[in-house]
PDB file of C-alpha atoms in Angstrom:
ATOM      1  CA  MET A   1      15.525 -10.673   0.181  1.00 44.00           C
ATOM      2  CA  ALA A   2      16.690  -7.148   0.382  1.00 41.00           C
ATOM      3  CA  GLU A   3      15.071  -6.595  -3.153  1.00 50.00           C
ATOM      4  CA  GLN A   4      12.308  -8.940  -3.484  1.00 71.00           C
ATOM      5  CA  ILE A   5      10.527  -8.333  -0.293  1.00 91.00           C
ATOM      6  CA  ARG A   6       9.306  -5.280   1.824  1.00 97.00           C
ATOM      7  CA  LYS A   7      10.841  -5.023   4.942  1.00 98.00           C
ATOM      8  CA  ALA A   8       9.482  -3.637   8.475  1.00 98.00           C
ATOM      9  CA  LEU A   9      10.776  -2.952  11.671  1.00 98.00           C
ATOM     10  CA  VAL A  10       8.121  -2.605  14.649  1.00 98.00           C
ATOM     11  CA  THR A  11       9.941  -1.431  17.989  1.00 98.00           C
ATOM     12  CA  GLY A  12       8.592  -2.871  20.928  1.00 98.00           C
ATOM     13  CA  GLY A  13       7.186  -5.574  18.764  1.00 98.00           C
ATOM     14  CA  SER A  14       7.072  -8.449  21.142  1.00 96.00           C
ATOM     15  CA  ARG A  15       3.630  -7.808  22.764  1.00 94.00           C
ATOM     16  CA  GLY A  16       0.337  -5.868  22.989  1.00 94.00           C
ATOM     17  CA  ILE A  17      -0.369  -3.608  20.129  1.00 97.00           C
ATOM     18  CA  GLY A  18       3.322  -4.199  18.990  1.00 98.00           C
ATOM     19  CA  ALA A  19       2.795  -7.793  18.591  1.00 98.00           C
ATOM     20  CA  GLU A  20      -0.590  -7.279  16.718  1.00 98.00           C
ATOM     21  CA  ILE A  21       1.066  -4.849  14.307  1.00 98.00           C
ATOM     22  CA  SER A  22       3.934  -7.183  13.509  1.00 98.00           C
ATOM     23  CA  LYS A  23       1.543 -10.039  12.844  1.00 98.00           C
ATOM     24  CA  ARG A  24      -0.582  -7.906  10.351  1.00 98.00           C
ATOM     25  CA  LEU A  25       2.431  -6.447   8.336  1.00 98.00           C
ATOM     26  CA  ALA A  26       3.811  -9.891   7.814  1.00 98.00           C
ATOM     27  CA  LYS A  27       0.094 -11.102   6.732  1.00 98.00           C
ATOM     28  CA  ASP A  28       0.504  -8.033   4.401  1.00 98.00           C
ATOM     29  CA  GLY A  29       3.909  -9.383   2.947  1.00 98.00           C
ATOM     30  CA  PHE A  30       6.393  -7.593   4.867  1.00 98.00           C
ATOM     31  CA  PHE A  31       9.423  -9.286   6.471  1.00 98.00           C
ATOM     32  CA  VAL A  32       8.964  -8.092   9.914  1.00 98.00           C
ATOM     33  CA  PHE A  33      12.077  -7.326  12.152  1.00 98.00           C
ATOM     34  CA  VAL A  34      10.420  -7.783  15.793  1.00 98.00           C
ATOM     35  CA  ASN A  35      12.205  -5.509  18.273  1.00 98.00           C
ATOM     36  CA  TYR A  36      12.443  -6.405  21.885  1.00 98.00           C
ATOM     37  CA  THR A  37      14.618  -4.910  24.655  1.00 97.00           C
ATOM     38  CA  SER A  38      14.750  -7.702  27.338  1.00 94.00           C
ATOM     39  CA  ASN A  39      11.931 -10.113  26.700  1.00 94.00           C
ATOM     40  CA  LYS A  40      13.350 -12.669  24.120  1.00 97.00           C
ATOM     41  CA  GLU A  41      10.916 -15.227  24.554  1.00 97.00           C
ATOM     42  CA  LYS A  42       7.741 -13.044  23.788  1.00 97.00           C
ATOM     43  CA  ALA A  43       9.537 -11.803  20.661  1.00 98.00           C
ATOM     44  CA  ILE A  44      10.113 -15.398  19.615  1.00 98.00           C
ATOM     45  CA  GLU A  45       6.580 -16.127  20.125  1.00 98.00           C
ATOM     46  CA  VAL A  46       5.621 -13.385  17.866  1.00 98.00           C
ATOM     47  CA  VAL A  47       8.074 -14.658  15.159  1.00 98.00           C
ATOM     48  CA  ASP A  48       6.874 -18.188  15.444  1.00 98.00           C
ATOM     49  CA  ASP A  49       3.320 -17.030  15.009  1.00 98.00           C
ATOM     50  CA  ILE A  50       4.168 -15.155  12.000  1.00 98.00           C
ATOM     51  CA  SER A  51       6.118 -18.337  10.446  1.00 98.00           C
ATOM     52  CA  LYS A  52       3.115 -20.589  11.391  1.00 98.00           C
ATOM     53  CA  SER A  53       1.071 -18.192   9.358  1.00 97.00           C
ATOM     54  CA  GLY A  54       3.228 -18.257   6.421  1.00 98.00           C
ATOM     55  CA  GLY A  55       4.896 -14.988   7.072  1.00 98.00           C
ATOM     56  CA  GLN A  56       8.641 -14.162   7.410  1.00 98.00           C
ATOM     57  CA  ALA A  57       9.988 -12.442  10.695  1.00 98.00           C
ATOM     58  CA  GLN A  58      13.047 -12.167  12.754  1.00 98.00           C
ATOM     59  CA  ALA A  59      13.642 -11.069  16.437  1.00 98.00           C
ATOM     60  CA  ILE A  60      15.996  -8.327  17.096  1.00 98.00           C
ATOM     61  CA  GLN A  61      17.335  -7.037  20.374  1.00 98.00           C
ATOM     62  CA  LEU A  62      17.756  -3.276  20.626  1.00 98.00           C
ATOM     63  CA  ASP A  63      17.230  -0.907  23.588  1.00 98.00           C
ATOM     64  CA  VAL A  64      15.666   2.301  21.552  1.00 98.00           C
ATOM     65  CA  SER A  65      16.571   4.637  24.212  1.00 98.00           C
ATOM     66  CA  ASP A  66      20.583   3.813  23.420  1.00 98.00           C
ATOM     67  CA  PHE A  67      21.510   6.217  20.632  1.00 98.00           C
ATOM     68  CA  GLN A  68      24.890   4.466  19.904  1.00 98.00           C
ATOM     69  CA  ALA A  69      23.414   1.036  20.161  1.00 98.00           C
ATOM     70  CA  VAL A  70      20.362   2.320  17.442  1.00 98.00           C
ATOM     71  CA  GLU A  71      23.075   3.621  15.249  1.00 98.00           C
ATOM     72  CA  GLU A  72      25.014   0.451  15.208  1.00 98.00           C
ATOM     73  CA  VAL A  73      22.403  -2.202  15.067  1.00 98.00           C
ATOM     74  CA  LEU A  74      20.093  -0.469  12.437  1.00 98.00           C
ATOM     75  CA  GLY A  75      23.182   0.415  10.636  1.00 98.00           C
ATOM     76  CA  LYS A  76      24.303  -3.024  10.439  1.00 98.00           C
ATOM     77  CA  LEU A  77      20.636  -4.318   9.622  1.00 98.00           C
ATOM     78  CA  GLN A  78      20.344  -2.022   6.652  1.00 97.00           C
ATOM     79  CA  LYS A  79      23.728  -2.483   5.547  1.00 96.00           C
ATOM     80  CA  GLU A  80      22.982  -6.536   5.343  1.00 96.00           C
ATOM     81  CA  MET A  81      19.403  -6.474   4.425  1.00 95.00           C
ATOM     82  CA  GLY A  82      19.056  -3.156   2.560  1.00 94.00           C
ATOM     83  CA  PRO A  83      16.788  -0.267   3.264  1.00 96.00           C
ATOM     84  CA  LEU A  84      13.731  -0.549   5.529  1.00 98.00           C
ATOM     85  CA  ASP A  85      10.398   0.253   3.824  1.00 98.00           C
ATOM     86  CA  VAL A  86       8.342   0.887   6.994  1.00 98.00           C
ATOM     87  CA  LEU A  87       9.372   1.782  10.534  1.00 98.00           C
ATOM     88  CA  VAL A  88       6.776   1.574  13.448  1.00 99.00           C
ATOM     89  CA  ASN A  89       8.018   3.674  16.513  1.00 98.00           C
ATOM     90  CA  ASN A  90       5.708   1.586  18.960  1.00 98.00           C
ATOM     91  CA  ALA A  91       8.290   1.034  21.825  1.00 98.00           C
ATOM     92  CA  GLY A  92       6.841   2.927  24.817  1.00 96.00           C
ATOM     93  CA  ILE A  93       6.239   2.582  28.656  1.00 95.00           C
ATOM     94  CA  THR A  94       4.519   4.154  31.482  1.00 93.00           C
ATOM     95  CA  ARG A  95       5.759   5.411  34.738  1.00 95.00           C
ATOM     96  CA  ASP A  96       2.887   7.084  36.175  1.00 94.00           C
ATOM     97  CA  SER A  97       2.848   9.573  39.074  1.00 95.00           C
ATOM     98  CA  LEU A  98       1.555  12.955  39.979  1.00 97.00           C
ATOM     99  CA  LEU A  99       4.107  15.678  38.980  1.00 97.00           C
ATOM    100  CA  ILE A 100       5.141  16.760  42.427  1.00 97.00           C
ATOM    101  CA  ARG A 101       5.875  13.082  43.487  1.00 97.00           C
ATOM    102  CA  MET A 102       7.686  12.437  40.313  1.00 97.00           C
ATOM    103  CA  LYS A 103      11.080  10.858  40.513  1.00 97.00           C
ATOM    104  CA  PRO A 104      13.695  11.948  37.999  1.00 97.00           C
ATOM    105  CA  GLU A 105      14.581   8.681  36.918  1.00 98.00           C
ATOM    106  CA  ASP A 106      11.021   7.692  35.908  1.00 97.00           C
ATOM    107  CA  LEU A 107      10.768  11.188  33.851  1.00 98.00           C
ATOM    108  CA  ASP A 108      14.095  10.348  32.238  1.00 98.00           C
ATOM    109  CA  ALA A 109      13.002   6.584  31.403  1.00 98.00           C
ATOM    110  CA  THR A 110       9.723   7.845  30.100  1.00 98.00           C
ATOM    111  CA  LEU A 111      11.177  10.605  27.644  1.00 98.00           C
ATOM    112  CA  ASP A 112      14.226   8.055  26.642  1.00 98.00           C
ATOM    113  CA  ILE A 113      12.054   5.424  25.280  1.00 98.00           C
ATOM    114  CA  ASP A 114       8.657   6.908  24.325  1.00 98.00           C
ATOM    115  CA  LEU A 115       9.877   9.920  22.553  1.00 98.00           C
ATOM    116  CA  LYS A 116      13.911   9.843  21.859  1.00 98.00           C
ATOM    117  CA  GLY A 117      13.715   6.319  21.115  1.00 98.00           C
ATOM    118  CA  ALA A 118      11.173   7.234  18.215  1.00 98.00           C
ATOM    119  CA  ILE A 119      13.673  10.096  17.117  1.00 98.00           C
ATOM    120  CA  TYR A 120      16.713   8.106  17.339  1.00 98.00           C
ATOM    121  CA  CYS A 121      15.142   5.263  15.164  1.00 98.00           C
ATOM    122  CA  THR A 122      13.722   7.501  12.676  1.00 98.00           C
ATOM    123  CA  LYS A 123      17.327   9.360  12.276  1.00 98.00           C
ATOM    124  CA  ALA A 124      18.758   5.855  11.928  1.00 98.00           C
ATOM    125  CA  VAL A 125      16.733   4.665   8.931  1.00 98.00           C
ATOM    126  CA  ALA A 126      15.844   7.643   7.110  1.00 97.00           C
ATOM    127  CA  LYS A 127      19.048   8.224   5.098  1.00 96.00           C
ATOM    128  CA  SER A 128      18.728   4.977   3.313  1.00 96.00           C
ATOM    129  CA  MET A 129      15.022   5.473   2.813  1.00 97.00           C
ATOM    130  CA  MET A 130      15.778   8.699   1.179  1.00 96.00           C
ATOM    131  CA  LYS A 131      17.962   6.915  -1.276  1.00 95.00           C
ATOM    132  CA  THR A 132      15.225   4.702  -2.448  1.00 95.00           C
ATOM    133  CA  ARG A 133      13.038   7.735  -2.273  1.00 95.00           C
ATOM    134  CA  LYS A 134      10.114   5.713  -0.542  1.00 95.00           C
ATOM    135  CA  GLY A 135       9.238   4.912   2.991  1.00 97.00           C
ATOM    136  CA  SER A 136       6.522   5.169   5.540  1.00 98.00           C
ATOM    137  CA  ILE A 137       7.329   5.801   9.319  1.00 98.00           C
ATOM    138  CA  ILE A 138       4.659   5.544  11.527  1.00 99.00           C
ATOM    139  CA  GLN A 139       4.717   6.685  15.331  1.00 98.00           C
ATOM    140  CA  ILE A 140       2.467   5.043  17.780  1.00 98.00           C
ATOM    141  CA  SER A 141       1.452   8.015  20.110  1.00 98.00           C
ATOM    142  CA  SER A 142      -1.571   8.305  22.561  1.00 98.00           C
ATOM    143  CA  VAL A 143      -4.929  10.115  23.022  1.00 97.00           C
ATOM    144  CA  VAL A 144      -3.154  11.219  26.206  1.00 97.00           C
ATOM    145  CA  GLY A 145      -0.829  13.119  24.195  1.00 98.00           C
ATOM    146  CA  GLU A 146      -3.655  15.102  22.665  1.00 98.00           C
ATOM    147  CA  MET A 147      -6.033  15.714  25.852  1.00 97.00           C
ATOM    148  CA  GLY A 148      -3.678  15.220  28.853  1.00 96.00           C
ATOM    149  CA  ASN A 149      -4.398  12.877  31.803  1.00 94.00           C
ATOM    150  CA  PRO A 150      -3.781  13.547  35.810  1.00 94.00           C
ATOM    151  CA  GLY A 151      -0.917  11.488  36.798  1.00 95.00           C
ATOM    152  CA  GLN A 152       0.519  10.920  33.122  1.00 96.00           C
ATOM    153  CA  SER A 153       2.570  14.232  32.512  1.00 97.00           C
ATOM    154  CA  ALA A 154       5.682  12.647  31.748  1.00 98.00           C
ATOM    155  CA  TYR A 155       3.700  10.027  29.472  1.00 98.00           C
ATOM    156  CA  ALA A 156       1.602  12.958  27.742  1.00 98.00           C
ATOM    157  CA  ALA A 157       4.805  14.996  27.208  1.00 98.00           C
ATOM    158  CA  ALA A 158       6.417  12.142  25.384  1.00 98.00           C
ATOM    159  CA  LYS A 159       3.510  11.439  23.339  1.00 98.00           C
ATOM    160  CA  ALA A 160       2.635  14.963  22.689  1.00 98.00           C
ATOM    161  CA  GLY A 161       6.329  15.253  21.554  1.00 98.00           C
ATOM    162  CA  LEU A 162       5.783  12.554  18.863  1.00 98.00           C
ATOM    163  CA  ILE A 163       3.233  14.511  17.275  1.00 98.00           C
ATOM    164  CA  GLY A 164       5.248  17.614  16.725  1.00 98.00           C
ATOM    165  CA  PHE A 165       8.300  15.479  15.864  1.00 98.00           C
ATOM    166  CA  THR A 166       5.996  13.890  13.143  1.00 98.00           C
ATOM    167  CA  LYS A 167       4.942  17.224  11.602  1.00 98.00           C
ATOM    168  CA  SER A 168       8.564  18.372  11.418  1.00 98.00           C
ATOM    169  CA  VAL A 169      10.347  15.433   9.698  1.00 98.00           C
ATOM    170  CA  ALA A 170       7.118  14.892   7.322  1.00 98.00           C
ATOM    171  CA  LYS A 171       7.998  18.318   5.851  1.00 98.00           C
ATOM    172  CA  GLU A 172      11.668  17.604   6.022  1.00 98.00           C
ATOM    173  CA  PHE A 173      11.289  14.009   4.079  1.00 98.00           C
ATOM    174  CA  ALA A 174       8.527  14.896   1.800  1.00 98.00           C
ATOM    175  CA  SER A 175      10.661  16.005  -1.147  1.00 98.00           C
ATOM    176  CA  ARG A 176      12.469  12.385  -0.924  1.00 97.00           C
ATOM    177  CA  GLY A 177       9.394  10.478  -0.991  1.00 97.00           C
ATOM    178  CA  LEU A 178       9.011   9.586   2.564  1.00 98.00           C
ATOM    179  CA  ARG A 179       5.985   9.811   4.656  1.00 98.00           C
ATOM    180  CA  VAL A 180       5.600  10.219   8.215  1.00 98.00           C
ATOM    181  CA  ASN A 181       2.288   9.893  10.244  1.00 99.00           C
ATOM    182  CA  THR A 182       1.379   9.503  13.949  1.00 98.00           C
ATOM    183  CA  VAL A 183      -1.225   7.071  15.249  1.00 98.00           C
ATOM    184  CA  THR A 184      -3.102   7.976  18.721  1.00 98.00           C
ATOM    185  CA  PRO A 185      -4.739   4.802  20.142  1.00 98.00           C
ATOM    186  CA  GLY A 186      -7.412   5.563  22.809  1.00 96.00           C
ATOM    187  CA  TYR A 187      -7.991   2.766  25.349  1.00 94.00           C
ATOM    188  CA  ILE A 188      -7.115  -0.564  23.994  1.00 95.00           C
ATOM    189  CA  GLN A 189      -7.461  -3.969  25.778  1.00 91.00           C
ATOM    190  CA  THR A 190      -3.651  -4.609  26.610  1.00 85.00           C
ATOM    191  CA  ASP A 191      -1.879  -5.834  29.627  1.00 77.00           C
ATOM    192  CA  MET A 192      -1.669  -1.794  30.516  1.00 72.00           C
ATOM    193  CA  THR A 193      -5.590  -1.450  30.414  1.00 77.00           C
ATOM    194  CA  GLY A 194      -5.879  -4.951  31.975  1.00 77.00           C
ATOM    195  CA  ALA A 195      -4.337  -3.686  35.380  1.00 78.00           C
ATOM    196  CA  LEU A 196      -7.114  -1.057  35.626  1.00 82.00           C
ATOM    197  CA  THR A 197      -9.817  -1.644  38.404  1.00 87.00           C
ATOM    198  CA  GLU A 198     -13.419  -2.443  37.366  1.00 90.00           C
ATOM    199  CA  ASP A 199     -14.316   1.205  38.701  1.00 91.00           C
ATOM    200  CA  GLN A 200     -11.731   2.682  36.445  1.00 88.00           C
ATOM    201  CA  LYS A 201     -12.943   0.845  33.279  1.00 89.00           C
ATOM    202  CA  GLU A 202     -16.568   1.926  33.809  1.00 92.00           C
ATOM    203  CA  ALA A 203     -15.370   5.349  34.088  1.00 91.00           C
ATOM    204  CA  ILE A 204     -13.356   5.304  30.856  1.00 91.00           C
ATOM    205  CA  LEU A 205     -16.088   3.716  29.284  1.00 94.00           C
ATOM    206  CA  ARG A 206     -18.454   6.406  30.033  1.00 95.00           C
ATOM    207  CA  SER A 207     -15.894   8.782  28.296  1.00 95.00           C
ATOM    208  CA  ILE A 208     -15.963   6.761  25.173  1.00 97.00           C
ATOM    209  CA  PRO A 209     -19.087   7.477  22.709  1.00 97.00           C
ATOM    210  CA  LEU A 210     -18.783   3.988  21.196  1.00 98.00           C
ATOM    211  CA  GLY A 211     -18.972   2.583  24.634  1.00 95.00           C
ATOM    212  CA  THR A 212     -16.141   0.035  24.337  1.00 95.00           C
ATOM    213  CA  LEU A 213     -12.318  -0.281  24.568  1.00 94.00           C
ATOM    214  CA  GLY A 214     -10.491  -0.694  21.402  1.00 97.00           C
ATOM    215  CA  GLU A 215      -8.578  -3.972  20.271  1.00 97.00           C
ATOM    216  CA  PRO A 216      -4.969  -4.148  19.272  1.00 97.00           C
ATOM    217  CA  GLN A 217      -6.161  -5.062  15.651  1.00 98.00           C
ATOM    218  CA  ASP A 218      -7.879  -1.748  15.539  1.00 98.00           C
ATOM    219  CA  ILE A 219      -4.627  -0.075  15.543  1.00 98.00           C
ATOM    220  CA  ALA A 220      -2.816  -2.623  13.400  1.00 98.00           C
ATOM    221  CA  SER A 221      -5.523  -2.054  10.709  1.00 98.00           C
ATOM    222  CA  LEU A 222      -4.639   1.612  10.527  1.00 98.00           C
ATOM    223  CA  VAL A 223      -1.006   0.769  10.736  1.00 98.00           C
ATOM    224  CA  SER A 224      -1.449  -1.588   7.637  1.00 98.00           C
ATOM    225  CA  PHE A 225      -3.217   1.251   5.423  1.00 98.00           C
ATOM    226  CA  LEU A 226      -0.426   4.023   6.401  1.00 98.00           C
ATOM    227  CA  ALA A 227       2.343   1.474   5.668  1.00 98.00           C
ATOM    228  CA  SER A 228       1.005   0.553   2.185  1.00 98.00           C
ATOM    229  CA  ASP A 229       0.810   2.934  -1.121  1.00 96.00           C
ATOM    230  CA  GLU A 230      -3.071   3.169  -0.540  1.00 98.00           C
ATOM    231  CA  SER A 231      -2.227   5.963   1.820  1.00 98.00           C
ATOM    232  CA  ARG A 232       0.637   7.511  -0.577  1.00 97.00           C
ATOM    233  CA  TYR A 233      -0.879  11.027  -0.384  1.00 98.00           C
ATOM    234  CA  ILE A 234      -1.133  11.053   3.654  1.00 98.00           C
ATOM    235  CA  THR A 235       1.892  12.557   5.384  1.00 98.00           C
ATOM    236  CA  GLY A 236       1.944  14.767   8.698  1.00 98.00           C
ATOM    237  CA  GLN A 237      -1.045  13.642   9.951  1.00 98.00           C
ATOM    238  CA  THR A 238      -2.249  12.633  13.394  1.00 98.00           C
ATOM    239  CA  ILE A 239      -4.803   9.995  13.291  1.00 98.00           C
ATOM    240  CA  GLY A 240      -6.891   8.793  16.352  1.00 98.00           C
ATOM    241  CA  VAL A 241      -8.251   5.432  17.084  1.00 98.00           C
ATOM    242  CA  ASN A 242     -10.151   6.137  20.006  1.00 98.00           C
ATOM    243  CA  GLY A 243     -13.859   5.303  19.794  1.00 98.00           C
ATOM    244  CA  GLY A 244     -14.569   9.000  19.685  1.00 98.00           C
ATOM    245  CA  MET A 245     -12.981   9.726  23.115  1.00 97.00           C
ATOM    246  CA  TYR A 246     -11.237  12.538  21.564  1.00 97.00           C
ATOM    247  CA  MET A 247     -12.558  14.426  18.574  1.00 95.00           C
TER     248      MET A 247
END
């Protein structure tokens, strides 16, 4: 399999945007490693859906905020299966709070998963990708990392950090044929936005020129493009999928 099929790892791939990305990449012909931290059942559901549609996938348990675990698990994975072709750093959490009320543990958790996790995973796969002189690394940031949002200072800092990280490593990796880009979703219909009140949703919709929330498929479509050879001349970019909310 290592030489016959392209391989992709999607962190946080068991639900929401990550699940949709996993399914789309499998549809595109990738063998997809669906990463999860604790919810094995959801990851297995995604793998089963992919299998029923004729694709190939495998659930893989890994806490991306654990540097040692990332090195060991992804090191073993690449040794057994060969270098990855695509890495999608999608894993993320929100621990919303006004800055003056923020708990240190919530700040640490947000930065550890949303920012450090992406850095750890990128580091763990980059070397083997460099040897093959190909690969696409895609960060899933957020419109909040571009425009800020009250009560989400830690989340915004982590997501903005991904943008700067992308630009730096895109320059480091370009001579070896690797591409690194960032996708910044706006308000997408997931469990996260499902928790909003009707008043909050109406206020958000008023700020979106296209007048509607996005769908996980909107993000998956762009990731599909960035994972493909059709985007071979695109690297270091931040591409928004937000209905015009931020331009």
